[in-house]
Coordinates of C-alpha atoms and ligand atoms in Angstrom, one line a residue:
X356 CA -21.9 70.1 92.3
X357 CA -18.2 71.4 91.7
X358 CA -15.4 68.5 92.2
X359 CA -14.4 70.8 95.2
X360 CA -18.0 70.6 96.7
X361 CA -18.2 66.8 96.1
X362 CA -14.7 66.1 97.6
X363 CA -13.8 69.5 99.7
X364 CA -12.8 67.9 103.0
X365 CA -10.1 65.8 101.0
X366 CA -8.8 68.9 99.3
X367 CA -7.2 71.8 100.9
X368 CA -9.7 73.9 99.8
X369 CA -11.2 76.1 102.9
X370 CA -14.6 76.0 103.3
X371 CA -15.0 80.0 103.0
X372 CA -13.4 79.5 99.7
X373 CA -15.9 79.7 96.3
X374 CA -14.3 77.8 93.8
X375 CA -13.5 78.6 90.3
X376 CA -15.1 75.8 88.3
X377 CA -16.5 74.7 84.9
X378 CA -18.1 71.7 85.9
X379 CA -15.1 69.3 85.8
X380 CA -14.9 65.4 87.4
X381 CA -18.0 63.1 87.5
X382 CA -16.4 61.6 84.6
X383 CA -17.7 58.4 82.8
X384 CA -16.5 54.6 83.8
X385 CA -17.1 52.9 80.6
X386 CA -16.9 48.7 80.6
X387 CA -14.7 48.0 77.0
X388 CA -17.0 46.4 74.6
X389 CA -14.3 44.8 72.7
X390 CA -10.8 45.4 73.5
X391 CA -11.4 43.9 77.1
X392 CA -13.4 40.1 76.0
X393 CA -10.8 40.2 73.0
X394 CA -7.9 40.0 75.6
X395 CA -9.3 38.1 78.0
X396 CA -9.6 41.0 80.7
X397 CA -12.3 42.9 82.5
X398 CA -11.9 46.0 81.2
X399 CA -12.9 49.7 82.0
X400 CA -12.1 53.3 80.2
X401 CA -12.1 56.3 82.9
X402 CA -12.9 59.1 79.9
X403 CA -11.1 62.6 81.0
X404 CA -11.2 63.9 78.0
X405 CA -14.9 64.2 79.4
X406 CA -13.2 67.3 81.1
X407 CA -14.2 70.6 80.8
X408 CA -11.3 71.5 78.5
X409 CA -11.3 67.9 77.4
X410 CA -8.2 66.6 79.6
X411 CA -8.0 65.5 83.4
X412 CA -6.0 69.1 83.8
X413 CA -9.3 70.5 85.2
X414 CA -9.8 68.8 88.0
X415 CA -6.4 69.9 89.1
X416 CA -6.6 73.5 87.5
X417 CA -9.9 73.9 89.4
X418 CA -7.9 73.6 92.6
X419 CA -4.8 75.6 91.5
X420 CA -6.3 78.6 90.1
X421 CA -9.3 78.7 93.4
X422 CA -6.4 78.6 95.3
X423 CA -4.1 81.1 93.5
X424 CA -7.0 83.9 93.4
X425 CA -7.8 83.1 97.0
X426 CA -4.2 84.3 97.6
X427 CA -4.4 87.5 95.3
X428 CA -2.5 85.7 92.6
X429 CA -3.5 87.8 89.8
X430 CA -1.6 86.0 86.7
X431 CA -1.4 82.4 86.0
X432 CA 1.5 80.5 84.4
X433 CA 2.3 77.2 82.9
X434 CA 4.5 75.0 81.2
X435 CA 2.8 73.0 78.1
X436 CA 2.7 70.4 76.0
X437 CA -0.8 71.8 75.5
X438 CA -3.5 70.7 77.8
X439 CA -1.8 72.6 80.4
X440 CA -2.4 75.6 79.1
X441 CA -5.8 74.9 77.8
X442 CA -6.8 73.8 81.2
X443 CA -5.0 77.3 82.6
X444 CA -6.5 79.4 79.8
X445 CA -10.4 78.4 80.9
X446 CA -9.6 78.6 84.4
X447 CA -8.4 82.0 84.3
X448 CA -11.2 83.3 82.4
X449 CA -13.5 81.8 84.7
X450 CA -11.8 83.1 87.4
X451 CA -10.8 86.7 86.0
X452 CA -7.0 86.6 85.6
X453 CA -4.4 86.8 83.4
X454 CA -2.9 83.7 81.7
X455 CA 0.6 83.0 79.8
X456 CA 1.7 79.6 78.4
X457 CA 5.3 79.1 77.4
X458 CA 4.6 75.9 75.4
X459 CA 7.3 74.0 72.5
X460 CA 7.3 76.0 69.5
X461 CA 5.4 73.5 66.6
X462 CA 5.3 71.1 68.8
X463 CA 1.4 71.6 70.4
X464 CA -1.7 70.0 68.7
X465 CA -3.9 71.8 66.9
X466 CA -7.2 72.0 69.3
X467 CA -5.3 72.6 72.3
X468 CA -3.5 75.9 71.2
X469 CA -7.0 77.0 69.6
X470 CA -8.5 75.9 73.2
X471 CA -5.5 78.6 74.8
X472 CA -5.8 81.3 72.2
X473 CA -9.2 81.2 72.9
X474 CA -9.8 81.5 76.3
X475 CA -7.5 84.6 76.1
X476 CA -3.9 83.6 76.9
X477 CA -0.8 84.9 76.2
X478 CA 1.1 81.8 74.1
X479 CA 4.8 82.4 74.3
X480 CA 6.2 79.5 72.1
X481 CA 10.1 79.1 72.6
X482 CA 12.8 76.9 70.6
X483 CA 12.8 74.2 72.8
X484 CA 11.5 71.3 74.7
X485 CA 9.0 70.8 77.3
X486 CA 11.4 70.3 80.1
X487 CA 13.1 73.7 78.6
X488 CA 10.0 75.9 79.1
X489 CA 9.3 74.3 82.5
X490 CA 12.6 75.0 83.7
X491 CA 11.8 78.8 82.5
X492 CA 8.6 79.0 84.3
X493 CA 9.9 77.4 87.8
X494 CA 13.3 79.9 87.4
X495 CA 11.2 82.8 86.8
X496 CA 7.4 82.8 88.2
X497 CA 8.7 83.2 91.8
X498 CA 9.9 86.2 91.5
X499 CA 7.5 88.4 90.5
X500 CA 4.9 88.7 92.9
X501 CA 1.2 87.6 92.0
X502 CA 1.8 84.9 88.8
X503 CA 0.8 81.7 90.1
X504 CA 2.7 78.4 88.5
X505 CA 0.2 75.9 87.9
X506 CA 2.1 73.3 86.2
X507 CA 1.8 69.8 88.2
X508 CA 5.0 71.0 90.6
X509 CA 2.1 73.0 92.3
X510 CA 1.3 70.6 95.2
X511 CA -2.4 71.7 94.5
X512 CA -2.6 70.3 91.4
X513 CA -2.1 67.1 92.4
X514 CA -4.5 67.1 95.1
X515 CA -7.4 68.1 92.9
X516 CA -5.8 64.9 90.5
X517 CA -6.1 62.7 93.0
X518 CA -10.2 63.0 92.8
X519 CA -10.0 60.7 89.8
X520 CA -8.9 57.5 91.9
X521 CA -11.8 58.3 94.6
X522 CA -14.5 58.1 91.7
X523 CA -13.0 54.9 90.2
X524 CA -12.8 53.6 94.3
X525 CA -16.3 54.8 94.4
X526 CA -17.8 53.2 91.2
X527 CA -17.0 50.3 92.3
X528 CA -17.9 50.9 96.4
X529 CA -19.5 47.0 97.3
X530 CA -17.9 45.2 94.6
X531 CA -14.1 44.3 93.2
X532 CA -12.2 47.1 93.1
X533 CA -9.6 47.3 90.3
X534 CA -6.9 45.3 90.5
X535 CA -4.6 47.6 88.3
X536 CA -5.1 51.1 86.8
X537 CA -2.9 51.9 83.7
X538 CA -1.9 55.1 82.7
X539 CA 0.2 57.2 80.1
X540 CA 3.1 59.1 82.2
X541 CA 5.1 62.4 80.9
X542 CA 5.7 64.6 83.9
X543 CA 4.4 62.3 86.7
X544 CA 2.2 64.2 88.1
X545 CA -0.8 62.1 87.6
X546 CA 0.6 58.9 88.7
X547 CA 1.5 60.5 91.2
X548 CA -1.8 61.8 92.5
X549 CA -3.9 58.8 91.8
X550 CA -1.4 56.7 94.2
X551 CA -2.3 59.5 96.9
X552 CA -6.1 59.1 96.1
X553 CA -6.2 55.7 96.2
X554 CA -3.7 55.6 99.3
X555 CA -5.8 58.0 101.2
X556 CA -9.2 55.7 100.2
X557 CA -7.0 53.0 101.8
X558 CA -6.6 54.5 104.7
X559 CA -9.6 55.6 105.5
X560 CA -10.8 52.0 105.2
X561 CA -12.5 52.6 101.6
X562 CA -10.3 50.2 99.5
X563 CA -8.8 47.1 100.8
X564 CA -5.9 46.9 98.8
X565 CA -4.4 49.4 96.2
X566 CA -4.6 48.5 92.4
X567 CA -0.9 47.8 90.6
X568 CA -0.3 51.0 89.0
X569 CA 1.4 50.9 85.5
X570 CA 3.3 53.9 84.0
X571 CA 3.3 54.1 80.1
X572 CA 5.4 55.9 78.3
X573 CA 6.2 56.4 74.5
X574 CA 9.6 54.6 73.8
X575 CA 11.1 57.4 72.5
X576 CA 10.4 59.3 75.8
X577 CA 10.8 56.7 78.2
X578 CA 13.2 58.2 81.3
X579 CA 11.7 56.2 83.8
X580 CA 11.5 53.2 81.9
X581 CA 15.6 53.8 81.2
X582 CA 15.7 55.3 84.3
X583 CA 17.8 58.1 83.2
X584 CA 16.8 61.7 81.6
X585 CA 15.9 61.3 77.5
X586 CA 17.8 64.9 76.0
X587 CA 15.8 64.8 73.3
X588 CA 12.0 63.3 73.6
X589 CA 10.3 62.1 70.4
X590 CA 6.9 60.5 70.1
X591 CA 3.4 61.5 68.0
X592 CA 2.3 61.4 71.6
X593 CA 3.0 65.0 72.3
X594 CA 1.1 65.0 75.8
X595 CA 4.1 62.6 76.9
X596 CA 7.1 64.1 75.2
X597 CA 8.9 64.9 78.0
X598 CA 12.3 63.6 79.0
X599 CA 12.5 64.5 82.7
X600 CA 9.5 64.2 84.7
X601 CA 9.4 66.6 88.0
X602 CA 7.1 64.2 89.4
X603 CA 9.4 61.0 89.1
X604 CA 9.8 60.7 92.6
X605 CA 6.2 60.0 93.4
X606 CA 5.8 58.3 90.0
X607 CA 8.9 55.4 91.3
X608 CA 7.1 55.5 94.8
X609 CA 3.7 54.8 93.3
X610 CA 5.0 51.7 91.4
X611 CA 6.7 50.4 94.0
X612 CA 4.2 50.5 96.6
X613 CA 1.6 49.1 95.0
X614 CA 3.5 46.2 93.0
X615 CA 3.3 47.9 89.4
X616 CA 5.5 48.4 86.9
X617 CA 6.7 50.9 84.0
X618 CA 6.3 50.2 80.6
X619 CA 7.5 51.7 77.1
X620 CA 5.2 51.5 74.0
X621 CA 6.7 52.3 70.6
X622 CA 4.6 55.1 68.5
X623 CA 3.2 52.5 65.8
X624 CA 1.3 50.5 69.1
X625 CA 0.2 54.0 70.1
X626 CA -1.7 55.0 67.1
X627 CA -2.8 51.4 66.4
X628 CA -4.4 51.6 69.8
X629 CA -6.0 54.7 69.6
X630 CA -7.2 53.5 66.3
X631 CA -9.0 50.4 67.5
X632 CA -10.3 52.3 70.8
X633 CA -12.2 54.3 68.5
X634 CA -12.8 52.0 65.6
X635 CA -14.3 49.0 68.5
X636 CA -15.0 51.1 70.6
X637 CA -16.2 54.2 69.6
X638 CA -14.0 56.6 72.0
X639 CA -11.8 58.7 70.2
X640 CA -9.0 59.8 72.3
X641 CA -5.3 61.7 71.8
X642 CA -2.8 59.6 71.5
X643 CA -1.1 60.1 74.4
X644 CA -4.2 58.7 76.2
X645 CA -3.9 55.1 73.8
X646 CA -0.8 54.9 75.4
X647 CA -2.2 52.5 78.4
X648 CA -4.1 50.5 75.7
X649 CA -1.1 49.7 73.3
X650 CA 0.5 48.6 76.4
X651 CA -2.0 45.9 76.9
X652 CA -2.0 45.2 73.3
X653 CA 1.5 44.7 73.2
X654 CA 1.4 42.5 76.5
X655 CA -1.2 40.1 75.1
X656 CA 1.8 40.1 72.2
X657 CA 4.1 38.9 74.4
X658 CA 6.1 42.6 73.8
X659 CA 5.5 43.9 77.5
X660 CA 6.5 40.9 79.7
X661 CA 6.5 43.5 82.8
X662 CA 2.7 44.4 82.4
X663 CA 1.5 40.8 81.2
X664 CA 2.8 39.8 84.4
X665 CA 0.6 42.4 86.1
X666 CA -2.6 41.8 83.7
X667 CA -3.4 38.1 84.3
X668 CA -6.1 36.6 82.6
X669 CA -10.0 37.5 84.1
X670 CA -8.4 40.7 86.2
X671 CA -10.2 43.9 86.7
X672 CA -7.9 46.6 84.5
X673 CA -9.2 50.6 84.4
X674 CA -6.9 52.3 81.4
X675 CA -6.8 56.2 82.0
X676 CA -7.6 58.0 78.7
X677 CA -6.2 61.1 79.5
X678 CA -7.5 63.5 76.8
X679 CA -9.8 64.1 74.2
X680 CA -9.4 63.2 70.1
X681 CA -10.8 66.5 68.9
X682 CA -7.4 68.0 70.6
X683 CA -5.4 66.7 68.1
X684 CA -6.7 66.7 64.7
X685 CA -3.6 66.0 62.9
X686 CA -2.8 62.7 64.2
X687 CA -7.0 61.8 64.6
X688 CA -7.5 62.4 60.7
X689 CA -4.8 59.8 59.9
X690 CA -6.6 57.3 61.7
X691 CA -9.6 56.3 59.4
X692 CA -10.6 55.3 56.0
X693 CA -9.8 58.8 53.8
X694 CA -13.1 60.5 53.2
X695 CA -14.4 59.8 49.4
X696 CA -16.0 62.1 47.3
X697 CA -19.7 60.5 45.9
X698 CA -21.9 61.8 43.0
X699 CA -24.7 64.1 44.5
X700 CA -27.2 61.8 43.2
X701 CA -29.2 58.6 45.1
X702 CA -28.4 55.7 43.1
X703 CA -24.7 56.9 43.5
X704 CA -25.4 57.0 47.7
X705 CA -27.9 54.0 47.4
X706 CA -25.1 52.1 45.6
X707 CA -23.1 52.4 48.3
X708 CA -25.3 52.1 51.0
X709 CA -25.9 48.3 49.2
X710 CA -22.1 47.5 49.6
X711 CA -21.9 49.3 53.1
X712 CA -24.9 46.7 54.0
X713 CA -23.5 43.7 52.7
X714 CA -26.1 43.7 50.0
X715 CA -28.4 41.9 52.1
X716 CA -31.7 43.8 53.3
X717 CA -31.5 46.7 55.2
X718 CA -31.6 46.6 59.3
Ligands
PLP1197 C1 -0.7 65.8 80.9 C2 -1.1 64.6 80.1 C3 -0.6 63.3 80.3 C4 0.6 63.1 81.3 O1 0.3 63.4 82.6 P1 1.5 63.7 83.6 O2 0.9 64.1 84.9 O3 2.4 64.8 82.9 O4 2.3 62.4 83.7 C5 -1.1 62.3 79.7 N1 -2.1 62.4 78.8 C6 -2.6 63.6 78.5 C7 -3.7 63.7 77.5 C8 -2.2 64.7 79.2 O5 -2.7 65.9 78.9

């Protein structure tokens, strides 16, 4: 079943509609192994890079660009800092239209512009910074008739977003619902949408109480943290390099309502967490997507008084990993032990199979 069939009459998706899908949502809720016992927490990975594409774009592409074509949109356009326009490239191949990307020149791992060149789109890389090609895209793809902006700003996005927070409400339907749900922010959009999936579960008497919600950003793109605009973003977290989120509106609304809090993470906590998500626990995300993990890492530091405060001992935490590993190769390669080369031979590989083993006898 299609995320629009499984959640249509929350989505403003007519019935008379067929939607343009690649089989996104459904994804898995995985209890941490590790990470979670090690810091005294009761922990849980929602994996979106389980996505079609490999990010949680899909389930609001699938929306968008079902929407766009039912309007006679025959072009799509985006903004990127990659997944974006990976997400928009597969949609509107699937769906039979046109695609452009304006994304930051150098600035876009590896798998996702492959993922985008791909599937057929035009990438139009410009000297400049996310926020800079956004502003492009919202100045321009008004005005000519039949492009379709499906960057977050599209209300529809959102609503196919928001499906995420139903199936973490639904996993746990009967038993304790999160108590907060931790996620890396860039433009807002996602925050944003989970608050109005897990608002509308609320309100349709589904979930008693809605979880804290914590924003993490990279320190070196951190506006709502500062809570001013960041001119120039850095951060090896290129999913989040943005310096002024279009969404911070909803993003400041969902923190307040539900009692959570922002939260910076400096780049070093970023890759140490996506090292040990993959190293303990097996799931190799982006970076971007560690984001929520190096913030409870650097809480159980003492470094994030404003999310230890939040993330009490025993509690039920779900961490958002955005986006796939494979998408960024570059910063996924630097993680490990470098690769060694062995002498084709079997007492060479039985050698150090013996010290891989602890010399003891084999399992
Ligand atoms: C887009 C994206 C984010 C940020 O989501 P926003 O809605 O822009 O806040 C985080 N992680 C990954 C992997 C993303 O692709």
């Amino acid at each position: 079943m299609t995320l629009i069939e499984r959640y249509g009459r929350h989505l403003p998706v007519p019935p008379d509609v067929a939607p343009v899908s690649l089989g996104e949502g459904g994804t898995p809720l995985l209890p941490s192994r590790r990470l979670g016992p090690a810091l005294g927490l009761d922990l849980w990975f929602k994996l979106e890079g389980q996505n079609p594409t490999g990010s949680f774009k899909d389930r609001g592409m699938t929306v968008a660009v079902t929407l766009a074509r039912a309007r006679g949109a025959r072009a799509v356009i985006c903004a990127s800092t990659g997944n974006t326009a990976a997400s928009a490239a597969a949609y509107a191949a699937r769906a039979g239209l046109a695609a452009a990307v304006v994304v930051p020149r150098g600035r876009v791992a590896r798998g996702k512009l492959a993922q985008a060149l791909a599937c057929g789109a035009e990438v139009w890389e410009i000297e400049g910074d996310f926020d800079r090609a956004l502003e492009l895209v919202r100045a321009t793809a008004a005005s000519v008739p039949a492009v379709a902006l499906v960057n977050s700003v599209n209300p529809d996005r959102l609503q196919g977003q928001k499906t995420a927070a139903f199936e973490i409400c639904d996993a746990f339907a009967g038993d304790r619902p999160p108590d907060a749900v931790v996620l890396p922010v860039g433009n807002a959009g996602n925050i944003t949408a989970y608050h109005m999936g897990f608002e509308e579960y609320r309100r349709a008497g589904r979930l008693a109480a809605l979880p804290a919600m914590i924003g993490v950003q990279a320190a070196g793109a951190a506006p709502l943290v500062l809570g001013r605009d960041v001119p120039n973003p850095e951060t090896v977290a290129t999913a989040i390099r943005i310096g002024r989120p279009a969404s911070a509106e909803g993003a400041r609304r969902a923190v307040a309502q539900t009692g959570g809090a922002f939260a910076a993470v400096p780049d070093e906590a970023i890759l140490d967490a996506q090292r040990r998500l993959a190293a303990e626990e097996g799931v190799f995300v982006e970076p971007a997507s560690a984001a929520p993990v190096a913030a409870l890492l650097e809480a159980a530091a003492g470094r994030a008084p404003e999310v230890a405060a939040r993330v009490r001992p025993g509690v039920r935490v779900v961490c958002v990993l955005t986006g796939h590993g494979l998408k960024d190769p570059d910063a996924g390669a630097r993680l490990g032990r470098p690769s060694r080369v062995l002498e084709a031979e079997p007492a060479a590989v039985a050698r150090e199979l013996d010290r891989l083993a602890g010399g003891g006898p084999a399992a």
